[in-house]
PDB file of C-alpha atoms in Angstrom:
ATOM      1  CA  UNK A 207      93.914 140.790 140.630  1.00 97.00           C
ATOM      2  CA  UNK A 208      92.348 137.458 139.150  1.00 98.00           C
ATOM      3  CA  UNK A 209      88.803 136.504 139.581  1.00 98.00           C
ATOM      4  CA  UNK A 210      88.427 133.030 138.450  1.00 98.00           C
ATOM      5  CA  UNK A 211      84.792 131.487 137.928  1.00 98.00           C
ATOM      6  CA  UNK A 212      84.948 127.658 138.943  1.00 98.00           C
ATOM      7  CA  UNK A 213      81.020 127.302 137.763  1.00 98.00           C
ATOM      8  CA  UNK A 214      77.974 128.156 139.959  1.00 98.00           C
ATOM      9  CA  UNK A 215      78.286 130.310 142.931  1.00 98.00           C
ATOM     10  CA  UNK A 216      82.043 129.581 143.133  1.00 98.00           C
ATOM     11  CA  UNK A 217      85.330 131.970 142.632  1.00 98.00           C
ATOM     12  CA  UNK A 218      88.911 131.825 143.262  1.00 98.00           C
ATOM     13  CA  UNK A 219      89.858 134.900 143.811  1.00 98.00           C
ATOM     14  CA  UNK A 220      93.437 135.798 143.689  1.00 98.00           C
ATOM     15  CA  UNK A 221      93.976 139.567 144.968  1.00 98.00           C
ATOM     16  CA  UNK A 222      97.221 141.074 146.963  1.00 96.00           C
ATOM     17  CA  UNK A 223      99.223 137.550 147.959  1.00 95.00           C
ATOM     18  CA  UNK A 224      96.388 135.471 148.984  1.00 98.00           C
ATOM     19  CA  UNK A 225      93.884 133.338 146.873  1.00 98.00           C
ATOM     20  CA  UNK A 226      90.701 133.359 148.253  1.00 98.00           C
ATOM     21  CA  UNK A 227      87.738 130.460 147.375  1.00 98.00           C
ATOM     22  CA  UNK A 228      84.430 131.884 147.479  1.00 98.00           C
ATOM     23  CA  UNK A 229      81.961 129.067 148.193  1.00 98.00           C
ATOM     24  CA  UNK A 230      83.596 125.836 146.384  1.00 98.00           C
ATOM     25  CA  UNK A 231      81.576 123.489 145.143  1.00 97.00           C
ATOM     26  CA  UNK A 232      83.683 121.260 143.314  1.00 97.00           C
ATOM     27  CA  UNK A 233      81.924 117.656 143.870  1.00 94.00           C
ATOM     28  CA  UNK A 234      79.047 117.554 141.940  1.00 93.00           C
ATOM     29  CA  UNK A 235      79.286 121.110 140.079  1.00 97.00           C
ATOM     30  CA  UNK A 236      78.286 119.805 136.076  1.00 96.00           C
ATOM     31  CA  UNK A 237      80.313 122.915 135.358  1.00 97.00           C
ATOM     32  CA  UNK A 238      83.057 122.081 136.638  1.00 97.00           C
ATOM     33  CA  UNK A 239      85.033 118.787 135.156  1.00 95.00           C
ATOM     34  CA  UNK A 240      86.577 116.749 137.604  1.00 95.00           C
ATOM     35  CA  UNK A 241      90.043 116.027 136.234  1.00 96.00           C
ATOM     36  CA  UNK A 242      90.122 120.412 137.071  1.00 97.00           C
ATOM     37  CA  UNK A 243      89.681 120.260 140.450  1.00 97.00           C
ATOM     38  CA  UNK A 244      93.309 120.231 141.604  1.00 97.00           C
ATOM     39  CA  UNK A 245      93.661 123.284 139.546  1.00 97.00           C
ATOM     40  CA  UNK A 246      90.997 124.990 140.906  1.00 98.00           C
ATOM     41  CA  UNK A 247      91.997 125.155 144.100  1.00 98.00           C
ATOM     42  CA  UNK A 248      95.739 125.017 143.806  1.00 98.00           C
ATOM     43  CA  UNK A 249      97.602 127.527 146.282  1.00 98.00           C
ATOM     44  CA  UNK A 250      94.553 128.434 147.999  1.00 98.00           C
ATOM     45  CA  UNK A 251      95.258 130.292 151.065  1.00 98.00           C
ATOM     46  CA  UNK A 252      91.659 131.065 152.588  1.00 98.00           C
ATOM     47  CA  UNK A 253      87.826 129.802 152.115  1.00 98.00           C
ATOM     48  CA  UNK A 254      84.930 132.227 152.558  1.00 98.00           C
ATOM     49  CA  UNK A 255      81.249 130.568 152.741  1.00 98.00           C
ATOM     50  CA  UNK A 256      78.311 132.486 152.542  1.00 98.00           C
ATOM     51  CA  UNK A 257      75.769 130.033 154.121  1.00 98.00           C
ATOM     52  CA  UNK A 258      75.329 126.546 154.271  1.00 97.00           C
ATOM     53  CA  UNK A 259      73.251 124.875 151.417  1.00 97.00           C
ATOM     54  CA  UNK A 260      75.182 122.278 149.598  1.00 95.00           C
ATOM     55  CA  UNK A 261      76.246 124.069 146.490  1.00 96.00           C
ATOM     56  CA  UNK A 262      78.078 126.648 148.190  1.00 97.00           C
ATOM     57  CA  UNK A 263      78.946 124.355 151.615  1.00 97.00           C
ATOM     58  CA  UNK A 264      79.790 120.723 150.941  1.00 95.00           C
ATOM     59  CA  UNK A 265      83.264 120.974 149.679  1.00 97.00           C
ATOM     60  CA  UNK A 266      84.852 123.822 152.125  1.00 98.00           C
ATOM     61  CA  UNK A 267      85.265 121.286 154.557  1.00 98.00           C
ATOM     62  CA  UNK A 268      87.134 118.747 153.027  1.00 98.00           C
ATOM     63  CA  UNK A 269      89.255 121.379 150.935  1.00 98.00           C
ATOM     64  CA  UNK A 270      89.813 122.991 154.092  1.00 98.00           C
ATOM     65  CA  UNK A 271      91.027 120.021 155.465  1.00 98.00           C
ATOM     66  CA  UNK A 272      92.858 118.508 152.332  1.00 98.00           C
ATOM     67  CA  UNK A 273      94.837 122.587 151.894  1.00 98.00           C
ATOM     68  CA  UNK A 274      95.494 122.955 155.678  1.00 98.00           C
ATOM     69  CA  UNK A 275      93.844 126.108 155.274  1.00 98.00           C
ATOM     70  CA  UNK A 276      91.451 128.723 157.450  1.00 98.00           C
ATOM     71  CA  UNK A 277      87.797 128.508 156.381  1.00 98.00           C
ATOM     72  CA  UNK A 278      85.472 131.626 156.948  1.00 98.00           C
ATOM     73  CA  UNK A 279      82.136 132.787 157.768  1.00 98.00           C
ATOM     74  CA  UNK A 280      78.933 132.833 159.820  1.00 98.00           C
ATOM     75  CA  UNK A 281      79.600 131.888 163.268  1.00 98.00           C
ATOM     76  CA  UNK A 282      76.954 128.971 163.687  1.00 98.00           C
ATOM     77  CA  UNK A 283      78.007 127.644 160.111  1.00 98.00           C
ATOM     78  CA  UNK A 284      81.904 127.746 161.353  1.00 98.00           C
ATOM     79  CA  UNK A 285      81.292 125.888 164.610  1.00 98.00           C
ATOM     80  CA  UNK A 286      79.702 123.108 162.617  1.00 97.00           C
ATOM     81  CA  UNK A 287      82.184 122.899 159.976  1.00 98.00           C
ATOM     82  CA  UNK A 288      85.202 122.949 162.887  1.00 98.00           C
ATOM     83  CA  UNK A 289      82.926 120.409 164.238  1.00 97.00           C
ATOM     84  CA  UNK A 290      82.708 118.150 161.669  1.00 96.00           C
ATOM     85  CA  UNK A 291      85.796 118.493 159.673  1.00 97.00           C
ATOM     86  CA  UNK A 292      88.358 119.623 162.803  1.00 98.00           C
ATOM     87  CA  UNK A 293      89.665 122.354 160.616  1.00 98.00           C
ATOM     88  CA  UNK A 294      90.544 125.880 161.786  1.00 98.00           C
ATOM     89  CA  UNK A 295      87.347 128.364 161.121  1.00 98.00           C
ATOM     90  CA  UNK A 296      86.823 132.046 162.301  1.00 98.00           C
ATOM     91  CA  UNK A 297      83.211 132.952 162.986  1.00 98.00           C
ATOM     92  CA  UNK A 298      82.147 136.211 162.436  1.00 98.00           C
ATOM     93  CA  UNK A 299      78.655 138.132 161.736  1.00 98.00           C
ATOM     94  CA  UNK A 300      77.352 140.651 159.719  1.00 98.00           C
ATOM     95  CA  UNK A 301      79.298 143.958 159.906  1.00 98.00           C
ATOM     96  CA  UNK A 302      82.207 142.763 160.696  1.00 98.00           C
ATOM     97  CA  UNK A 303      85.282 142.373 159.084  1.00 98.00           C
ATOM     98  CA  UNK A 304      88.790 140.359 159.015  1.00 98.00           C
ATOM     99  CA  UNK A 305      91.872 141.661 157.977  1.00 98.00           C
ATOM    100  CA  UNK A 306      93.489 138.296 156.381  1.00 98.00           C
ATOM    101  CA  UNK A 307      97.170 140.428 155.597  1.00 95.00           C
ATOM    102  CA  UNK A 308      96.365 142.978 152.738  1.00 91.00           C
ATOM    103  CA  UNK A 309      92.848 141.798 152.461  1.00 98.00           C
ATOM    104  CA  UNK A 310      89.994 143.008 154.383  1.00 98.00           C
ATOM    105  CA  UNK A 311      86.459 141.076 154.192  1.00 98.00           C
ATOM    106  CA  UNK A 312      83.233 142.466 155.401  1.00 98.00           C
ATOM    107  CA  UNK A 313      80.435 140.580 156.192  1.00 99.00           C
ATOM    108  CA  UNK A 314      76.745 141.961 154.735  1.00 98.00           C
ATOM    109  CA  UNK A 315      73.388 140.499 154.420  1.00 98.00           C
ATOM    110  CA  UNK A 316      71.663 138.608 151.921  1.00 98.00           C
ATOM    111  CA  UNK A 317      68.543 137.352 151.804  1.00 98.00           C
ATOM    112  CA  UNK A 318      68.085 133.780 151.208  1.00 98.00           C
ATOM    113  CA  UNK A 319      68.213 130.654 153.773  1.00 98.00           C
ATOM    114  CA  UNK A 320      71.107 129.157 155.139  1.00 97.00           C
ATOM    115  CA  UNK A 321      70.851 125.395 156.185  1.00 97.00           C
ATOM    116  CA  UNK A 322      71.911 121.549 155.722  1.00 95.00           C
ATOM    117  CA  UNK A 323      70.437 118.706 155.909  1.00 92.00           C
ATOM    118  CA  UNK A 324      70.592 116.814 159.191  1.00 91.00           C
ATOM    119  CA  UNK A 325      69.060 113.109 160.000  1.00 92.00           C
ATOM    120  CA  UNK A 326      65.735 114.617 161.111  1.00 92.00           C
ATOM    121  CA  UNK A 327      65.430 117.287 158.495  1.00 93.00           C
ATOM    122  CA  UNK A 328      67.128 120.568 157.915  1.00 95.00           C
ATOM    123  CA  UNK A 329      69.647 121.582 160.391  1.00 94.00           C
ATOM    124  CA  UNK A 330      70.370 125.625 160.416  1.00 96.00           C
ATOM    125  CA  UNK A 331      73.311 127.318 160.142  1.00 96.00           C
ATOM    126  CA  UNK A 332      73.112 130.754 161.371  1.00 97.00           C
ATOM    127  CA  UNK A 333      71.885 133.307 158.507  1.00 98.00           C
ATOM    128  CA  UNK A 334      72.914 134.040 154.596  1.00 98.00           C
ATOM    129  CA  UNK A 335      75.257 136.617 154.373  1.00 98.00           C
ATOM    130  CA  UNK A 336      77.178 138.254 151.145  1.00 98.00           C
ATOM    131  CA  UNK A 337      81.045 139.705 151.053  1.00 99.00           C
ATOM    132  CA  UNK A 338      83.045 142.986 150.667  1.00 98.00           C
ATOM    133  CA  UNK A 339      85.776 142.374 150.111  1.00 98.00           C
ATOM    134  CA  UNK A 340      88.823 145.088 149.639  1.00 98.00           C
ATOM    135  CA  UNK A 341      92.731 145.002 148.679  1.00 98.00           C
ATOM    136  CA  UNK A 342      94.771 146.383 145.732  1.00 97.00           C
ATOM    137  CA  UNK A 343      92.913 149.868 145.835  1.00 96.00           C
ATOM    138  CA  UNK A 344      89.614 147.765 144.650  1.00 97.00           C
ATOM    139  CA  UNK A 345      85.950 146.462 146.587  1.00 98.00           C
ATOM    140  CA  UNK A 346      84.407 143.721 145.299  1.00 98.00           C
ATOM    141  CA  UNK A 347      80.808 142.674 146.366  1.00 99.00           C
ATOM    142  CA  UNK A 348      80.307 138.715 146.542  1.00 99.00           C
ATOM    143  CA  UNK A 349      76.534 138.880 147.150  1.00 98.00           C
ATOM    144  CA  UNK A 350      76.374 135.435 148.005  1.00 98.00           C
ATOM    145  CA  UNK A 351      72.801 134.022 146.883  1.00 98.00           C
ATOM    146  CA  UNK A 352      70.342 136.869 147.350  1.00 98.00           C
ATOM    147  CA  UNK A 353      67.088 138.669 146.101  1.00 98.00           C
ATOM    148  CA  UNK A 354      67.424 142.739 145.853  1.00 98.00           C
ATOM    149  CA  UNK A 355      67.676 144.373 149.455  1.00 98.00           C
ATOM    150  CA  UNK A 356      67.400 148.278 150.043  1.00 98.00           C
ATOM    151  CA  UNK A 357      70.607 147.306 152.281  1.00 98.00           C
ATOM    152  CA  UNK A 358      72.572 146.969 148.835  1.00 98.00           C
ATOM    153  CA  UNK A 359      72.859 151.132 149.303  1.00 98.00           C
ATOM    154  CA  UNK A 360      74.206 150.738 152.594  1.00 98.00           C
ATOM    155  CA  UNK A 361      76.850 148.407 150.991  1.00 98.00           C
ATOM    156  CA  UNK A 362      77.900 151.002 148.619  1.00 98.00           C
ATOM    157  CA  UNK A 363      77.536 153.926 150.541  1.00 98.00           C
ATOM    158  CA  UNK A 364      80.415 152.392 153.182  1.00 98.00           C
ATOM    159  CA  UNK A 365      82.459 150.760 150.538  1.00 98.00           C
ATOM    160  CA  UNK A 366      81.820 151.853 146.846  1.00 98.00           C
ATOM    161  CA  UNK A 367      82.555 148.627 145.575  1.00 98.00           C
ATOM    162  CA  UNK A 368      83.492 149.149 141.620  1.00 98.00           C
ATOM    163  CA  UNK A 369      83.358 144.936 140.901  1.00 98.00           C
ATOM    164  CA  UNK A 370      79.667 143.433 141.528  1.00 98.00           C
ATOM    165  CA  UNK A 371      79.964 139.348 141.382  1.00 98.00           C
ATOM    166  CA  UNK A 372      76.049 138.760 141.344  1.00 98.00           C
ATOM    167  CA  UNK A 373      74.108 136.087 141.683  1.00 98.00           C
ATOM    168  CA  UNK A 374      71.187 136.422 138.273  1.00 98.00           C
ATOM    169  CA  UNK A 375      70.441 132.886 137.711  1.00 98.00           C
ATOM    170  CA  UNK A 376      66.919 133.356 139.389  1.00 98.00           C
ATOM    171  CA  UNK A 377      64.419 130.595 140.908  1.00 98.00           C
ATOM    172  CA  UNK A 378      66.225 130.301 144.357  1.00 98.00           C
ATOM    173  CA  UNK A 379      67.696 134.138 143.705  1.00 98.00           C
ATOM    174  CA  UNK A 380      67.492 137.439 141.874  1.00 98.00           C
ATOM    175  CA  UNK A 381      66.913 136.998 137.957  1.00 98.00           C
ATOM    176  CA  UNK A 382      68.706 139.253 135.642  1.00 98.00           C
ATOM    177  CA  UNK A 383      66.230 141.504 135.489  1.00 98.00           C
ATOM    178  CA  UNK A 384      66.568 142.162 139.755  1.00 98.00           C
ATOM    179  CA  UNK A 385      70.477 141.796 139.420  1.00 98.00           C
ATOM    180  CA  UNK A 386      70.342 144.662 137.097  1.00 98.00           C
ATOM    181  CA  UNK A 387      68.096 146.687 138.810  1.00 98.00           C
ATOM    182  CA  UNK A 388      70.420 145.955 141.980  1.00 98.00           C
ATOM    183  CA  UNK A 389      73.201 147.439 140.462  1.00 98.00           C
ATOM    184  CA  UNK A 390      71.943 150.183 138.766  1.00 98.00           C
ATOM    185  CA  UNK A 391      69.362 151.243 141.770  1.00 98.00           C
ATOM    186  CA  UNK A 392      71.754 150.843 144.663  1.00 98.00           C
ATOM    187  CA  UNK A 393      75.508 150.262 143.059  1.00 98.00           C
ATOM    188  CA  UNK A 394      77.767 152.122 140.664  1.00 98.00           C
ATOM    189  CA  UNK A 395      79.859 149.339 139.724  1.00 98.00           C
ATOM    190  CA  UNK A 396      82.603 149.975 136.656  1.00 98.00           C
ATOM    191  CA  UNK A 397      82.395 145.918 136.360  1.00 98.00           C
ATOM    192  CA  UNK A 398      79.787 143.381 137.115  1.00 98.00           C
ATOM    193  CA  UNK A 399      80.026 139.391 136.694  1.00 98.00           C
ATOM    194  CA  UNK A 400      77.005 137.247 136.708  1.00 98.00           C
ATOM    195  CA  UNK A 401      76.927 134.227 139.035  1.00 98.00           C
ATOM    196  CA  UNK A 402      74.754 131.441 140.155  1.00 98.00           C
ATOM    197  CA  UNK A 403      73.472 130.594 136.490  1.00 98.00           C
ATOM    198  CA  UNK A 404      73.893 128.338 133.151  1.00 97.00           C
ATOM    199  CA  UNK A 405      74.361 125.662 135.896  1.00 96.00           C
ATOM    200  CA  UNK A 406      71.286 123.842 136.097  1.00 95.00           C
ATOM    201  CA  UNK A 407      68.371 124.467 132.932  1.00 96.00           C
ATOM    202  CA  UNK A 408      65.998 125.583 135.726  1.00 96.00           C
ATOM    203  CA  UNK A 409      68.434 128.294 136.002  1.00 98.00           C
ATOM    204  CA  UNK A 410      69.248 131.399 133.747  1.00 97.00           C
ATOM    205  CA  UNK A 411      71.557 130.542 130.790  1.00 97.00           C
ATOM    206  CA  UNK A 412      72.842 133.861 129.464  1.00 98.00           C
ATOM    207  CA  UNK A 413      73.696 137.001 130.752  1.00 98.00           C
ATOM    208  CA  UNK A 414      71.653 139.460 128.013  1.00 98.00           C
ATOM    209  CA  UNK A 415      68.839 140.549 129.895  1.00 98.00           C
ATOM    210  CA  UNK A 416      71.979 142.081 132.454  1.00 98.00           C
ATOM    211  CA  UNK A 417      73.825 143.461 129.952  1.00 98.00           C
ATOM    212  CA  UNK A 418      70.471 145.159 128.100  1.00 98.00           C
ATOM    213  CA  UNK A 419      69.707 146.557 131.794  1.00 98.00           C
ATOM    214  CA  UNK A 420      73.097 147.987 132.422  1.00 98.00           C
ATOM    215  CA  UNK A 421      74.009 150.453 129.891  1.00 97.00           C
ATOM    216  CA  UNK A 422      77.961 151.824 130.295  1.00 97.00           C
ATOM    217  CA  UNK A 423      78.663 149.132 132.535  1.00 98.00           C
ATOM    218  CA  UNK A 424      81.047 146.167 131.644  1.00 98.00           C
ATOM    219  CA  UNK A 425      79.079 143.233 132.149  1.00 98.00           C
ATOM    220  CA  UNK A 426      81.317 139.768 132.006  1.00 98.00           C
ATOM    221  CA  UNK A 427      79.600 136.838 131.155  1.00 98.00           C
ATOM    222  CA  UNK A 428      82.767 134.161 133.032  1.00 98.00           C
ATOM    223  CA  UNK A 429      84.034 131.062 131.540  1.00 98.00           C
ATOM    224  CA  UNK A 430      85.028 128.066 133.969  1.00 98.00           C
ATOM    225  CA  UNK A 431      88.879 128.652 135.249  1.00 98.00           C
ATOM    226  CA  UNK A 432      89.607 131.337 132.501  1.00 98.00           C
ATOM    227  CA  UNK A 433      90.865 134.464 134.415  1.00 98.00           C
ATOM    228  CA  UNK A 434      89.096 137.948 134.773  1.00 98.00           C
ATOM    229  CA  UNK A 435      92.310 140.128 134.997  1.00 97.00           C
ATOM    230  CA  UNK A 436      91.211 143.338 136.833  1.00 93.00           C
TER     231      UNK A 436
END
C-alpha cells in the first residue's frame, strides 16, 4: 500500500489494484507544481470527494473526465458533478459503503460545510462527510475536513482503523492540538498523517504539536508525491 500526499487535503492512494484520489486539487494547489500533475494522477482508477468547497472539489470533475474514470461521494455533490461534467458518479450517504473490487469505502461524518459557489451565492452540496476505507488487511480513516466529533468512537469501534490521515491545519478545521486529542481520545491508530496544513500561512506549518500529543504513535509529517509505504 502507497499513500501519496499531493499537498493540502489531497492523496493518491494506491491499495490492492486500484489507485484511489482523495479530493484532488491540482489547479491552484501552491504545493503542488504544475509540471507534476500528470504524475499525480497517472493510473488513477477512482475519485472520492468529501464535500464540495473548491480545494477538495474543483478538479474531480475535469480529472474525472480527462481519466474516464468513476468519481465518488455525497449524493447531492455527485448529481451536480454528473451534471456538470457528464462523467459517471455513484452517490451514496453516510453509512454506507462501496465495494470498488478489493476495496471497500465507508462513508462517515465530518463536521464542516459542504458547498460551491453558484451565480447568486453559495450553492449546497449535500453534507461533509469523511472515509473508511479498507483493503490489504488495513482501515484507513480519511477524515475529510473536520473538527473533533464524539462519532470518531463510533468510527473505530466498527472499523479499528490503524492509519489516521487527519486534517490539523486548523482555522477552517481541527488544529493539532484537536487532531491529537482525536486520535488519542477516540482512535488507536499505529500510524497517523497530518493533512490540510503548510498550505496556506493562515494554516498550521508543522506537525510538532501532533507528534508531542501522541506519544508511541508514528506520526508522518508527508512530503508532496514521495510515497508512504505501509
Amino acid at each position: 500500500m502507497k499513500l501519496i500526499w499531493l499537498g493540502h487535503g489531497s492523496f493518491r492512494l494506491e491499495i490492492a489494484d486500484k489507485v484511489l484520489l482523495l479530493d484532488p486539487f491540482l489547479g491552484g494547489n501552491p504545493m503542488l507544481p504544475d509540471e507534476k500533475r500528470a504524475e499525480a494522477i497517472a493510473g488513477a482508477t477512482h475519485i472520492f470527494c468529501t464535500h464540495g468547497h473548491g480545494d477538495h472539489l474543483s478538479d474531480v470533475g475535469p480529472v474525472a473526465k480527462e481519466l474516464g474514470i468513476p468519481v465518488f461521494g455525497m449524493v447531492e455533490l455527485m448529481k451536480y458533478v454528473a451534471d456538470k461534467f457528464g462523467v459517471e458518479t455513484t452517490g451514496f450517504n453516510k453509512g454506507g459503503t462501496v465495494d470498488i473490487g478489493g476495496v471497500k469505502v465507508t462513508m462517515v461524518n465530518a463536521t464542516h460545510s459542504s458547498s460551491t459557489e453558484g451565480p447568486d451565492g453559495p450553492v449546497y452540496l449535500g453534507t461533509e462527510s469523511g472515509f473508511i476505507i479498507e483493503g490489504e488487511g488495513r482501515a484507513i480513516y480519511f477524515s475529510g475536513d473536520t473538527d473533533v466529533m464524539a462519532d470518531m468512537k463510533i468510527f473505530h469501534d466498527l472499523h479499528e482503523p490503524d492509519i489516521g490521515i487527519l486534517c490539523a491545519g486548523g482555522h477552517y478545521t481541527m488544529d493539532m492540538k484537536r487532531a491529537a486529542y482525536a486520535a488519542k481520545t477516540f482512535f488507536d491508530f499505529k500510524t497517523v498523517i497530518p493533512m490540510h496544513y503548510r498550505t496556506f500561512p493562515l494554516l498550521e506549518q508543522n506537525a510538532d504539536v501532533l507528534k508531542a500529543g501522541l506519544p508511541g504513535v508514528e506520526v508522518i509529517e508527508p512530503q508532496v508525491l514521495e510515497a508512504i509505504e505501509l
